[in-house]
Coordinates of C-alpha atoms in Angstrom, one line a residue:
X1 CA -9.2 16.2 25.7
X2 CA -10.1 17.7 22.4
X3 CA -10.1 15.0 19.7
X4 CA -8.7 16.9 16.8
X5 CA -5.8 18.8 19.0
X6 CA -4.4 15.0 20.1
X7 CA -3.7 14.6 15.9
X8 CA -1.6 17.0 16.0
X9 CA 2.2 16.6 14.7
X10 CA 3.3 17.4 18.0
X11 CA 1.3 15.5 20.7
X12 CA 2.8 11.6 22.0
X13 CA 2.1 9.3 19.9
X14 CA 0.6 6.8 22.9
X15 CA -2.3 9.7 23.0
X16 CA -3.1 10.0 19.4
X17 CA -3.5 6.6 19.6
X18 CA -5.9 6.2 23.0
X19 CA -7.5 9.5 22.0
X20 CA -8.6 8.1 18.3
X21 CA -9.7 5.4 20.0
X22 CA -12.1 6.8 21.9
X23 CA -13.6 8.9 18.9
X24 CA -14.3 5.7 17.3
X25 CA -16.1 4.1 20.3
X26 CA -18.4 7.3 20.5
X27 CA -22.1 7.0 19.5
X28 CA -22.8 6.8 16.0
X29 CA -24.3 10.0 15.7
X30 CA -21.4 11.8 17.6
X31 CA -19.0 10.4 15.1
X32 CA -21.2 11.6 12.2
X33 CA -21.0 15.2 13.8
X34 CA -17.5 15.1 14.0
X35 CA -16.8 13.3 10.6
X36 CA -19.5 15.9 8.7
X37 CA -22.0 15.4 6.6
X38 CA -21.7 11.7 4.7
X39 CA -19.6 11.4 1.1
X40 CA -21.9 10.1 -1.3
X41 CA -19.9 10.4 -4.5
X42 CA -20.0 8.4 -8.0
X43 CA -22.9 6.1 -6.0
X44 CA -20.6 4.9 -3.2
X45 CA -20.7 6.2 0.5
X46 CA -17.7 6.9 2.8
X47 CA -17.4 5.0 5.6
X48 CA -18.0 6.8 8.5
X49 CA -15.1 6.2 11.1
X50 CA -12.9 6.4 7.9
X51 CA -14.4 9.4 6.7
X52 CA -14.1 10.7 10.5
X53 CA -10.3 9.6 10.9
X54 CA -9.3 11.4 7.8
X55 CA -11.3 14.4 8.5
X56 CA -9.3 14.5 11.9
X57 CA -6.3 14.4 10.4
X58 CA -6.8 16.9 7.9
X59 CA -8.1 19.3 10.3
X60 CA -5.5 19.0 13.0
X61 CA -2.7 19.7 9.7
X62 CA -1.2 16.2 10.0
X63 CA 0.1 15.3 6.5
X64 CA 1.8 12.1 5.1
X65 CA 2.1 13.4 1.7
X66 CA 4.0 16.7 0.6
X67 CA 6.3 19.4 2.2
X68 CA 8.3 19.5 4.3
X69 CA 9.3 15.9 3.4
X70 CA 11.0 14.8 7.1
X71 CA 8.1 15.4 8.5
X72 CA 6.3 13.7 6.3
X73 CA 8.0 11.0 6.8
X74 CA 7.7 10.9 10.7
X75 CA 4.0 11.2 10.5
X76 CA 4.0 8.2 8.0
X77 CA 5.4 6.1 10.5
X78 CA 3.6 7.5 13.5
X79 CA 0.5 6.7 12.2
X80 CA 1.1 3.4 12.2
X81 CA 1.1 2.9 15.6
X82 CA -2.0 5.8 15.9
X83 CA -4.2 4.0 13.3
X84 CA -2.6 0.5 12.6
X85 CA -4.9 -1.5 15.1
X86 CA -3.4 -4.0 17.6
X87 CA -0.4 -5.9 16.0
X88 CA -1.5 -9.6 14.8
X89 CA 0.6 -11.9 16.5
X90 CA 2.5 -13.9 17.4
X91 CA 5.6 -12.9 14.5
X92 CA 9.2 -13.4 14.8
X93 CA 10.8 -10.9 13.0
X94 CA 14.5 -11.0 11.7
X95 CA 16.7 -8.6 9.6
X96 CA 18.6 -8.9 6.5
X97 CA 20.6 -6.9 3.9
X98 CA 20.1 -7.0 0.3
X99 CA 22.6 -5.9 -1.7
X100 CA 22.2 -4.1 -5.4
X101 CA 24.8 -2.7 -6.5
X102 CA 26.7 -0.2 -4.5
X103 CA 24.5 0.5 -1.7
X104 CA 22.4 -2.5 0.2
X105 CA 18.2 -2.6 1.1
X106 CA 17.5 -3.5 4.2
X107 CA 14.7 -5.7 4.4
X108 CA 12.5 -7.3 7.6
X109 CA 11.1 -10.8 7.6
X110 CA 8.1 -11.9 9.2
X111 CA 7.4 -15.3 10.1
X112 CA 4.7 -17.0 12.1
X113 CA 6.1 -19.4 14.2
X114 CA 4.8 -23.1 13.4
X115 CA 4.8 -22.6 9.4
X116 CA 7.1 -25.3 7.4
X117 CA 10.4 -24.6 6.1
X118 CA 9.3 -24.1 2.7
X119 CA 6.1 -22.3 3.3
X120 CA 5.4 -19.2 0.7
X121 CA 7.3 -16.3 0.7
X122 CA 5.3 -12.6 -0.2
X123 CA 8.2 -9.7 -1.2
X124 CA 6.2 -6.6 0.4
X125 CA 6.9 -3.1 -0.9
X126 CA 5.5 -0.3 1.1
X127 CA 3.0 2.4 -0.4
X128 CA 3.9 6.1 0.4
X129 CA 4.3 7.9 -3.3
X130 CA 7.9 6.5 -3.8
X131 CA 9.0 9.5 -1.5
X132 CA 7.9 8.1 1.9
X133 CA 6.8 5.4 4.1
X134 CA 8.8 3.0 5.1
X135 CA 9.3 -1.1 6.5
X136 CA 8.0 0.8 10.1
X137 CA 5.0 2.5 8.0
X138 CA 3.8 -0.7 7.4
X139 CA 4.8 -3.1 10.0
X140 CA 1.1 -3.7 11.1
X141 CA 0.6 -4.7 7.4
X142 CA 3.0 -6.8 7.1
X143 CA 2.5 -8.5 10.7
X144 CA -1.2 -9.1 9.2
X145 CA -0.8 -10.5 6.0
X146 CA 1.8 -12.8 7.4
X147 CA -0.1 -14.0 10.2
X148 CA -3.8 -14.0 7.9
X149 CA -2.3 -15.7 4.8
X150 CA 0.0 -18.3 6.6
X151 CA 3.0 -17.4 4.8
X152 CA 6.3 -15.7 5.6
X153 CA 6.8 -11.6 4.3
X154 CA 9.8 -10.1 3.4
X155 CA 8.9 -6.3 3.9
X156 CA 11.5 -4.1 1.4
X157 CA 12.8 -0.6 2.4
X158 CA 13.5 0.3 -1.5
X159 CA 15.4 3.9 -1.9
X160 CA 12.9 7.3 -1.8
X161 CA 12.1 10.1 -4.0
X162 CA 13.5 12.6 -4.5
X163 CA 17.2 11.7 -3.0
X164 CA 16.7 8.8 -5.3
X165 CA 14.4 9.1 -7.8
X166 CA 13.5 6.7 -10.9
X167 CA 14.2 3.7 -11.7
X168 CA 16.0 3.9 -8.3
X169 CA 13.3 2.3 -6.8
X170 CA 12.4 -0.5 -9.6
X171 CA 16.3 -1.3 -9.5
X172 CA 15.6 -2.1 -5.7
X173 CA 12.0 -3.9 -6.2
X174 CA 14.0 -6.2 -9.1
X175 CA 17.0 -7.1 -7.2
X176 CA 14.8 -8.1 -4.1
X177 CA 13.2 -10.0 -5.7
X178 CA 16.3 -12.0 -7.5
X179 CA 17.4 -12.1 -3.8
X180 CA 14.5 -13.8 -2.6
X181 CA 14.3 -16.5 -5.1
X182 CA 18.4 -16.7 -4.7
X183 CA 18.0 -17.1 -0.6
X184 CA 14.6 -19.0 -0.6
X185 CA 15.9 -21.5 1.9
X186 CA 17.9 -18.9 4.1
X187 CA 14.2 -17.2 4.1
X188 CA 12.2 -20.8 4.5
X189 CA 10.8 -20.2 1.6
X190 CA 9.5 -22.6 -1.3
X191 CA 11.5 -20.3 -4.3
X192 CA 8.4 -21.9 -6.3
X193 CA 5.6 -20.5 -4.3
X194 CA 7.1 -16.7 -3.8
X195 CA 4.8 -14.1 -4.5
X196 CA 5.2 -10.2 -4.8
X197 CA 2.8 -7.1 -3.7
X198 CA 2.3 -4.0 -2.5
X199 CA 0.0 -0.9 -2.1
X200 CA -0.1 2.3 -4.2
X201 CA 3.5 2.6 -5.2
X202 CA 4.4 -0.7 -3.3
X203 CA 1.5 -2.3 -6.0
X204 CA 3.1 0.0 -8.8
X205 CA 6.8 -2.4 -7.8
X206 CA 5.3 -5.5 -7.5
X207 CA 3.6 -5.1 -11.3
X208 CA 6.5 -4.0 -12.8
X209 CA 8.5 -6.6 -11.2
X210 CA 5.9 -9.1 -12.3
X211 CA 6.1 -7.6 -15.7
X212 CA 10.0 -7.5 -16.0
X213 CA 10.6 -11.1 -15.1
X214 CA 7.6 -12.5 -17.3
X215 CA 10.0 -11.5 -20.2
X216 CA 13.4 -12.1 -19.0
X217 CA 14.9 -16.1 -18.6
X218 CA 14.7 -16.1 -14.9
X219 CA 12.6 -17.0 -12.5
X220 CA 9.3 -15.3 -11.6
X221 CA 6.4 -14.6 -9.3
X222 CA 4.0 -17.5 -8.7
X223 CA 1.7 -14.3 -7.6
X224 CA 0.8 -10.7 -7.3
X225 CA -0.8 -8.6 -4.8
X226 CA -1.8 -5.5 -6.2
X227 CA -3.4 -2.9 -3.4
X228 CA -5.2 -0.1 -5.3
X229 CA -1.7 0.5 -7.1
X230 CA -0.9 3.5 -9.6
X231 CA -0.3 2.2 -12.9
X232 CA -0.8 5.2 -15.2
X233 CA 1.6 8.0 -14.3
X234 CA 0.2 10.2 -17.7
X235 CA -2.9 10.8 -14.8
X236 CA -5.8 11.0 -17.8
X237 CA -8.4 8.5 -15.6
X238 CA -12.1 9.7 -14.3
X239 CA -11.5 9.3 -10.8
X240 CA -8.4 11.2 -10.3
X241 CA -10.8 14.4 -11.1
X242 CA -13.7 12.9 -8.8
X243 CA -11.8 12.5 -6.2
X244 CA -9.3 14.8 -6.2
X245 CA -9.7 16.7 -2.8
X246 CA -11.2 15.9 0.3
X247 CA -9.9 12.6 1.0
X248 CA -6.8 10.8 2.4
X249 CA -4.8 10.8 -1.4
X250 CA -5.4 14.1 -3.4
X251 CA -5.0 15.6 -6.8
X252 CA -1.9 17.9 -4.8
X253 CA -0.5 14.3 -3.3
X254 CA -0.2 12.9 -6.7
X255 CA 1.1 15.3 -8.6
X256 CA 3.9 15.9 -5.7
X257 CA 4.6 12.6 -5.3
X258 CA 5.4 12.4 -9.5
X259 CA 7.2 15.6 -9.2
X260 CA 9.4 13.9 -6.8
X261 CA 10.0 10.6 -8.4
X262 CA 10.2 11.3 -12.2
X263 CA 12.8 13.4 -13.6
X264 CA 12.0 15.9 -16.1
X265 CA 11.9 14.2 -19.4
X266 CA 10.8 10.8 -18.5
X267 CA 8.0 9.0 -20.5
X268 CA 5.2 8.5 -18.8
X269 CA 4.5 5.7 -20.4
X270 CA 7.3 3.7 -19.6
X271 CA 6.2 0.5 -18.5
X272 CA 8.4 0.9 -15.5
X273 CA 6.6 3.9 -14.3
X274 CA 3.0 3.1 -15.8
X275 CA 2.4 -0.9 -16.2
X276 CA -0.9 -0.2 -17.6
X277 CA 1.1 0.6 -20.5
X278 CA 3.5 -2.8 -20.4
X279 CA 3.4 -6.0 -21.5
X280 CA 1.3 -8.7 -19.1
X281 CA 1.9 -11.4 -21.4
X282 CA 2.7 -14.4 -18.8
X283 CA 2.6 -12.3 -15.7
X284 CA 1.6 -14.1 -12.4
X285 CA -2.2 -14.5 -11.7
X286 CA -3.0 -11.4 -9.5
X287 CA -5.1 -10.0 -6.9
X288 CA -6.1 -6.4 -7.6
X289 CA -8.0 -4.5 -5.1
X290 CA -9.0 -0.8 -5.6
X291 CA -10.9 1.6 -3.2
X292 CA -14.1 3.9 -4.2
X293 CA -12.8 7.1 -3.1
X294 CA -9.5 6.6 -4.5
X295 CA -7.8 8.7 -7.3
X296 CA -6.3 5.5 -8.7
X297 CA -9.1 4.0 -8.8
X298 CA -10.1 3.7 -12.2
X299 CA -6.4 3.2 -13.4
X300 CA -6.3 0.2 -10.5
X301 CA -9.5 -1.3 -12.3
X302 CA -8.1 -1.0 -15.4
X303 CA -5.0 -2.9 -15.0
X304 CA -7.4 -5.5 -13.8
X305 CA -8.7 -5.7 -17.0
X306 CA -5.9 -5.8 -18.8
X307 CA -4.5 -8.3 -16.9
X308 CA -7.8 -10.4 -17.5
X309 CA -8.3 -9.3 -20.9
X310 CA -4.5 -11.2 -21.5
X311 CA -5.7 -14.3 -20.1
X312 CA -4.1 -13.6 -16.9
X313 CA -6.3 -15.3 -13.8
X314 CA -7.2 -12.1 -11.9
X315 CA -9.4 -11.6 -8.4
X316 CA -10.7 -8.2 -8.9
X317 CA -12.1 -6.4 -5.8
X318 CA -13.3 -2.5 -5.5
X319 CA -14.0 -1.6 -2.1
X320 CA -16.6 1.0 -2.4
X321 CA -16.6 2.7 0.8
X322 CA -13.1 2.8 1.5
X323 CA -10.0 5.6 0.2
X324 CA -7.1 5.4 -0.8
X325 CA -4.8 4.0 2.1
X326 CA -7.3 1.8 3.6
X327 CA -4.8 -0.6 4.7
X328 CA -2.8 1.8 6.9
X329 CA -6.2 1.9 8.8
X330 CA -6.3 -1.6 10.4
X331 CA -7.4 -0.2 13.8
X332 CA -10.0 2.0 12.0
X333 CA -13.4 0.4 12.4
X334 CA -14.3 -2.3 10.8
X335 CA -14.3 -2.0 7.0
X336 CA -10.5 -1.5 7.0
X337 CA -9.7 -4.9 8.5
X338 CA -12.5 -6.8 6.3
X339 CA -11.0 -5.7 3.1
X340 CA -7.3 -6.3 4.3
X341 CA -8.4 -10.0 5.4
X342 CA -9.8 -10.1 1.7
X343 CA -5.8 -9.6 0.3
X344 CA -4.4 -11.9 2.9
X345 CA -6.8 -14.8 2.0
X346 CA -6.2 -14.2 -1.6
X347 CA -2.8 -14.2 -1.0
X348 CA -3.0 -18.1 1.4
X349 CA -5.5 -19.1 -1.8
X350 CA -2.8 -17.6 -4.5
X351 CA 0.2 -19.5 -3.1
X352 CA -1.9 -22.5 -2.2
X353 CA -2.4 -23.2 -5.4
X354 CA 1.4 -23.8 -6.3
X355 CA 1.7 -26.4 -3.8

């Protein structure tokens, strides 16, 4: 069976999923052949069954990002189960409703069986450019850094771009939040030791809901997970030019994905869309991991700084050989997994250190 034709929108996903399989288990330099020459860019390397994945993808027309938007959307949530590894386990998963205002977020909790009733709590919102992805996007994610950190995860299904554009998706982000603290023990949660984090727009949440409740009277995050998140909407950093084709998040991806989710007249600098440009005064110590071959990047690194340059206690990673989305690619060799496990231990470490 040809490798590239079983990516295509239209095949089952079972054999996507046994067919990328077996392109990763062939010899090394078979997988080079198919994944082209290396990507040696900025003095970092692609990894190769990343690199060969994405090139797959790309070829077969399979997009997650841009028009037309359902589709999108399906092939978000298909690839989970394509590229999203075996499921860590074992998870009991339950449902609940949050509700903000007049409409309610539905919201999945994870919980390893065997943790204590007041074990830590992470509020998970999904990456996907605030117009898709979804709780089923990420469910291998969120299966993972449940089971890895030891903690229970409320994954959030915020409202999309562009049927709901901003803050429709900070409104959401806040009030789950609020409801987490509010429910702790419904959720087994210790409302002292819940954190929040995401990836790309999921991390974008998470800061600006570490941001928002630093300065209000409330309660806040004991701790952030930040997953190579966009924090400068004004696009002005290196790396969005260096990277900005050939690799799983593009320079057409971002400024779709903006077009979508900010109305015309917005700031840019609004700390609500752009935290880089907020105050971190008293945030939550933080995690921040970015990728090499990433457009955020450099925006990712330097929210890091700022955070750390405020005082704030901040684990700073850059995975050099990895893109943008590296966590959607649990099943993808073995550099995918490594840097995920990184997160989840930081996260176990983070929340530890409340007790």
């Amino acid at each position: 069976m040809d490798v590239r034709a079983a990516l295509l929108g239209n095949m089952p996903v079972p054999v996507k999923t046994v067919t990328v399989g077996g392109a990763l288990r062939l010899p090394e330099r078979v997988r080079r052949v198919l994944a082209g020459p290396p990507a040696r860019i900025d003095g970092q390397e692609h990894d190769l069954d990343v690199q060969l994945v994405t090139r797959l993808q790309r070829l077969s027309g399979v997009r997650v990002l841009g028009e037309p938007l359902a589709r999108s959307r399906v092939n978000a949530d298909e690839n989970a189960a394509v590229t999203g590894g075996e499921l860590a386990g074992p998870v009991e998963t339950s449902e609940f409703v949050i509700p903000v205002g007049d409409h309610d977020v539905p919201a999945t909790l994870y919980a390893p069986p065997g943790l204590p009733e007041d074990a830590g709590l992470l509020v998970f919102y999904h990456g996907g450019g605030f117009c898709v992805g979804s709780r089923k996007s990420h469910d291998p994610v969120a299966r993972f850094l449940a089971v890895h950190a030891g903690v229970r995860v409320l994954s959030v299904e915020y409202r999309l771009a562009p049927e709901n554009p901003f803050p429709a998706a900070v409104e959401d982000a806040v009030a789950a939040f609020g409801y987490a603290i509010a429910k702790a023990s419904d959720l087994g949660a210790d409302p002292a030791r819940i954190a929040v984090g995401g990836d790309s727009a999921g991390g974008n949440l998470a800061a600006v809901v570490a941001q928002h409740t630093a300065q209000g009277p409330g309660p806040a995050p004991a701790f952030q997970l930040l997953i190579y998140p966009t924090t400068d909407q004004t696009g002005e950093h290196r790396s969005r030019s260096l990277f900005a084709e050939g690799f799983f998040l593009t320079r057409e991806h971002t400024r779709w994905a903006t077009a979508n989710y900010v109305p015309q007249g917005v700031d840019l600098t609004d700390p609500r869309l752009s935290p880089l440009f907020g105050d971190v005064t008293g945030v939550a110590p933080a995690y921040v991991a970015t990728a090499g071959f990433d457009p955020l990047r450099d925006e990712g690194d330097a929210y890091a700084e700022k955070l750390s340059a405020a005082g704030i206690p901040v684990s700073h990673r850059r995975f050099t050989d990895l893109p943008h989305g590296y966590l959607n690619f649990l099943g993808v060799g073995s550099r995918p997994y490594v840097a995920t496990l990184d997160a989840a231990h930081a996260l176990r470490d983070g929340l530890a250190a409340r007790l």
